[in-house]
PDB file of C-alpha atoms in Angstrom:
ATOM      1  CA  MET A   1      46.517 -80.865 134.253  1.00 59.00           C
ATOM      2  CA  ASP A   2      43.282 -80.107 133.817  1.00 90.00           C
ATOM      3  CA  ARG A   3      42.034 -76.464 133.388  1.00 93.00           C
ATOM      4  CA  LYS A   4      40.872 -75.511 136.586  1.00 93.00           C
ATOM      5  CA  LEU A   5      44.290 -76.475 137.883  1.00 92.00           C
ATOM      6  CA  ALA A   6      46.242 -74.626 135.362  1.00 93.00           C
ATOM      7  CA  GLU A   7      43.802 -71.583 136.174  1.00 95.00           C
ATOM      8  CA  LEU A   8      44.904 -71.930 139.789  1.00 96.00           C
ATOM      9  CA  LYS A   9      48.441 -72.299 138.841  1.00 96.00           C
ATOM     10  CA  ASP A  10      48.534 -69.162 136.941  1.00 96.00           C
ATOM     11  CA  THR A  11      46.611 -67.044 139.563  1.00 96.00           C
ATOM     12  CA  VAL A  12      49.176 -68.377 142.351  1.00 97.00           C
ATOM     13  CA  ARG A  13      51.854 -67.390 139.947  1.00 96.00           C
ATOM     14  CA  GLU A  14      50.426 -63.936 139.395  1.00 97.00           C
ATOM     15  CA  LEU A  15      49.942 -63.732 143.240  1.00 97.00           C
ATOM     16  CA  LEU A  16      53.512 -64.699 143.966  1.00 97.00           C
ATOM     17  CA  GLN A  17      55.029 -62.218 141.569  1.00 96.00           C
ATOM     18  CA  ASN A  18      52.575 -59.190 143.114  1.00 97.00           C
ATOM     19  CA  LEU A  19      53.566 -60.483 146.607  1.00 97.00           C
ATOM     20  CA  SER A  20      57.379 -60.151 145.848  1.00 96.00           C
ATOM     21  CA  LYS A  21      56.735 -56.503 144.690  1.00 96.00           C
ATOM     22  CA  ARG A  22      54.800 -55.895 147.419  1.00 96.00           C
ATOM     23  CA  ILE A  23      57.426 -57.020 149.926  1.00 96.00           C
ATOM     24  CA  ASP A  24      60.104 -55.073 148.028  1.00 94.00           C
ATOM     25  CA  ASP A  25      57.982 -51.854 148.666  1.00 93.00           C
ATOM     26  CA  LEU A  26      57.433 -52.445 152.187  1.00 92.00           C
ATOM     27  CA  ALA A  27      61.107 -53.469 153.292  1.00 90.00           C
ATOM     28  CA  GLY A  28      61.943 -50.298 151.314  1.00 88.00           C
ATOM     29  CA  VAL A  29      59.985 -48.006 153.113  1.00 86.00           C
ATOM     30  CA  CYS A  30      61.017 -49.881 156.422  1.00 82.00           C
ATOM     31  CA  ASP A  31      64.917 -49.690 155.333  1.00 78.00           C
ATOM     32  CA  ASP A  32      64.107 -45.739 154.871  1.00 82.00           C
ATOM     33  CA  THR A  33      61.752 -45.009 157.805  1.00 84.00           C
ATOM     34  CA  GLY A  34      62.608 -47.820 160.280  1.00 79.00           C
ATOM     35  CA  ASP A  35      58.643 -48.428 160.382  1.00 83.00           C
ATOM     36  CA  ILE A  36      56.293 -50.655 158.455  1.00 85.00           C
ATOM     37  CA  ASP A  37      52.886 -49.536 157.322  1.00 85.00           C
ATOM     38  CA  ALA A  38      50.529 -51.619 159.613  1.00 88.00           C
ATOM     39  CA  GLU A  39      47.602 -51.735 157.158  1.00 92.00           C
ATOM     40  CA  ARG A  40      49.728 -52.708 154.108  1.00 92.00           C
ATOM     41  CA  LEU A  41      51.370 -55.646 156.309  1.00 92.00           C
ATOM     42  CA  VAL A  42      47.718 -56.727 157.332  1.00 93.00           C
ATOM     43  CA  ASN A  43      46.822 -57.171 153.855  1.00 95.00           C
ATOM     44  CA  LEU A  44      50.179 -58.981 152.974  1.00 96.00           C
ATOM     45  CA  PHE A  45      49.219 -61.310 155.619  1.00 95.00           C
ATOM     46  CA  GLU A  46      45.837 -61.721 153.912  1.00 97.00           C
ATOM     47  CA  ASP A  47      47.234 -62.474 150.892  1.00 97.00           C
ATOM     48  CA  LEU A  48      49.908 -64.724 152.240  1.00 97.00           C
ATOM     49  CA  HIS A  49      47.013 -66.802 153.905  1.00 96.00           C
ATOM     50  CA  SER A  50      45.484 -66.822 150.140  1.00 96.00           C
ATOM     51  CA  LEU A  51      48.733 -67.957 148.825  1.00 97.00           C
ATOM     52  CA  ALA A  52      48.816 -70.758 151.496  1.00 97.00           C
ATOM     53  CA  GLU A  53      45.453 -72.034 150.277  1.00 96.00           C
ATOM     54  CA  GLY A  54      46.461 -72.360 146.462  1.00 96.00           C
ATOM     55  CA  ILE A  55      49.850 -73.729 147.234  1.00 96.00           C
ATOM     56  CA  ASN A  56      48.341 -76.313 149.542  1.00 95.00           C
ATOM     57  CA  ILE A  57      46.330 -77.576 146.480  1.00 94.00           C
ATOM     58  CA  LEU A  58      49.410 -77.464 143.810  1.00 95.00           C
ATOM     59  CA  LYS A  59      51.818 -79.047 146.360  1.00 93.00           C
ATOM     60  CA  ASN A  60      50.531 -82.581 145.520  1.00 91.00           C
ATOM     61  CA  TYR A  61      51.647 -81.838 141.870  1.00 92.00           C
ATOM     62  CA  TYR A  62      55.101 -80.272 142.497  1.00 92.00           C
ATOM     63  CA  SER A  63      57.435 -82.368 144.893  1.00 90.00           C
ATOM     64  CA  SER A  64      59.723 -79.373 145.577  1.00 92.00           C
ATOM     65  CA  ILE A  65      57.231 -77.039 147.181  1.00 94.00           C
ATOM     66  CA  ASP A  66      57.451 -77.273 151.032  1.00 89.00           C
ATOM     67  CA  MET A  67      54.729 -75.659 153.122  1.00 94.00           C
ATOM     68  CA  THR A  68      56.904 -76.417 156.161  1.00 96.00           C
ATOM     69  CA  GLU A  69      59.254 -73.887 154.933  1.00 95.00           C
ATOM     70  CA  PHE A  70      56.555 -71.357 154.405  1.00 96.00           C
ATOM     71  CA  ARG A  71      55.064 -71.714 157.863  1.00 97.00           C
ATOM     72  CA  GLU A  72      58.600 -71.157 159.371  1.00 97.00           C
ATOM     73  CA  LYS A  73      58.996 -68.103 157.602  1.00 97.00           C
ATOM     74  CA  ILE A  74      55.510 -66.536 158.598  1.00 97.00           C
ATOM     75  CA  ASP A  75      56.550 -67.758 162.380  1.00 97.00           C
ATOM     76  CA  MET A  76      59.681 -66.062 162.110  1.00 97.00           C
ATOM     77  CA  MET A  77      57.634 -62.820 160.726  1.00 96.00           C
ATOM     78  CA  GLU A  78      55.315 -63.001 163.511  1.00 95.00           C
ATOM     79  CA  LYS A  79      57.947 -63.406 166.258  1.00 97.00           C
ATOM     80  CA  ALA A  80      59.483 -59.857 164.742  1.00 95.00           C
ATOM     81  CA  MET A  81      56.288 -58.329 164.852  1.00 93.00           C
ATOM     82  CA  GLU A  82      55.845 -59.093 168.653  1.00 95.00           C
ATOM     83  CA  GLU A  83      59.427 -58.014 169.502  1.00 95.00           C
ATOM     84  CA  GLN A  84      58.355 -54.986 167.680  1.00 92.00           C
ATOM     85  CA  ASP A  85      61.538 -55.559 165.437  1.00 93.00           C
ATOM     86  CA  MET A  86      60.690 -53.947 162.122  1.00 91.00           C
ATOM     87  CA  ILE A  87      64.170 -54.277 160.695  1.00 91.00           C
ATOM     88  CA  LEU A  88      64.305 -57.786 161.611  1.00 94.00           C
ATOM     89  CA  LEU A  89      60.732 -58.286 159.836  1.00 94.00           C
ATOM     90  CA  SER A  90      61.879 -56.340 156.947  1.00 93.00           C
ATOM     91  CA  ASP A  91      65.146 -58.528 156.593  1.00 95.00           C
ATOM     92  CA  ILE A  92      63.045 -61.567 156.895  1.00 96.00           C
ATOM     93  CA  MET A  93      60.766 -60.731 154.290  1.00 96.00           C
ATOM     94  CA  LYS A  94      63.334 -59.505 151.929  1.00 95.00           C
ATOM     95  CA  TYR A  95      65.804 -62.461 152.337  1.00 96.00           C
ATOM     96  CA  GLU A  96      63.906 -65.221 153.566  1.00 96.00           C
ATOM     97  CA  LEU A  97      60.075 -65.099 152.337  1.00 97.00           C
ATOM     98  CA  ARG A  98      60.922 -63.162 149.130  1.00 96.00           C
ATOM     99  CA  ASP A  99      63.407 -65.881 148.131  1.00 96.00           C
ATOM    100  CA  LEU A 100      60.993 -68.717 148.884  1.00 97.00           C
ATOM    101  CA  LEU A 101      58.156 -67.192 146.896  1.00 97.00           C
ATOM    102  CA  GLY A 102      60.595 -66.760 143.782  1.00 96.00           C
ATOM    103  CA  PHE A 103      61.606 -70.500 144.005  1.00 96.00           C
ATOM    104  CA  TRP A 104      57.947 -71.431 144.032  1.00 96.00           C
ATOM    105  CA  GLU A 105      57.373 -69.229 140.961  1.00 96.00           C
ATOM    106  CA  LYS A 106      60.124 -70.986 139.227  1.00 95.00           C
ATOM    107  CA  CYS A 107      58.679 -74.326 140.031  1.00 94.00           C
ATOM    108  CA  LEU A 108      55.341 -73.517 138.771  1.00 95.00           C
ATOM    109  CA  ALA A 109      56.728 -72.162 135.672  1.00 90.00           C
ATOM    110  CA  SER A 110      57.782 -75.697 134.507  1.00 77.00           C
TER     111      SER A 110
END
């Protein structure tokens, strides 16, 4: 693996860890208040977009990384937001998206 690719991998792993922590924070607030901070949610989606760009490059080197599953999770989140179901959104982030991000982090650790 060349140096640039190794740097991208390290950056993506760091972003995955950061996103997982932020998902925990956002979902925790939602569990407590029934609402999600819109600005933090926008920032999360922006970073998920950045993650997708990095993962899209790395998936060529890691066969177990599946962008289709990621897109499905994002679609589920968007639908929950359209329906203004913040509890469902929180659950998707905690139990669907976060698990996928954790799996990707393990894949990249090898």
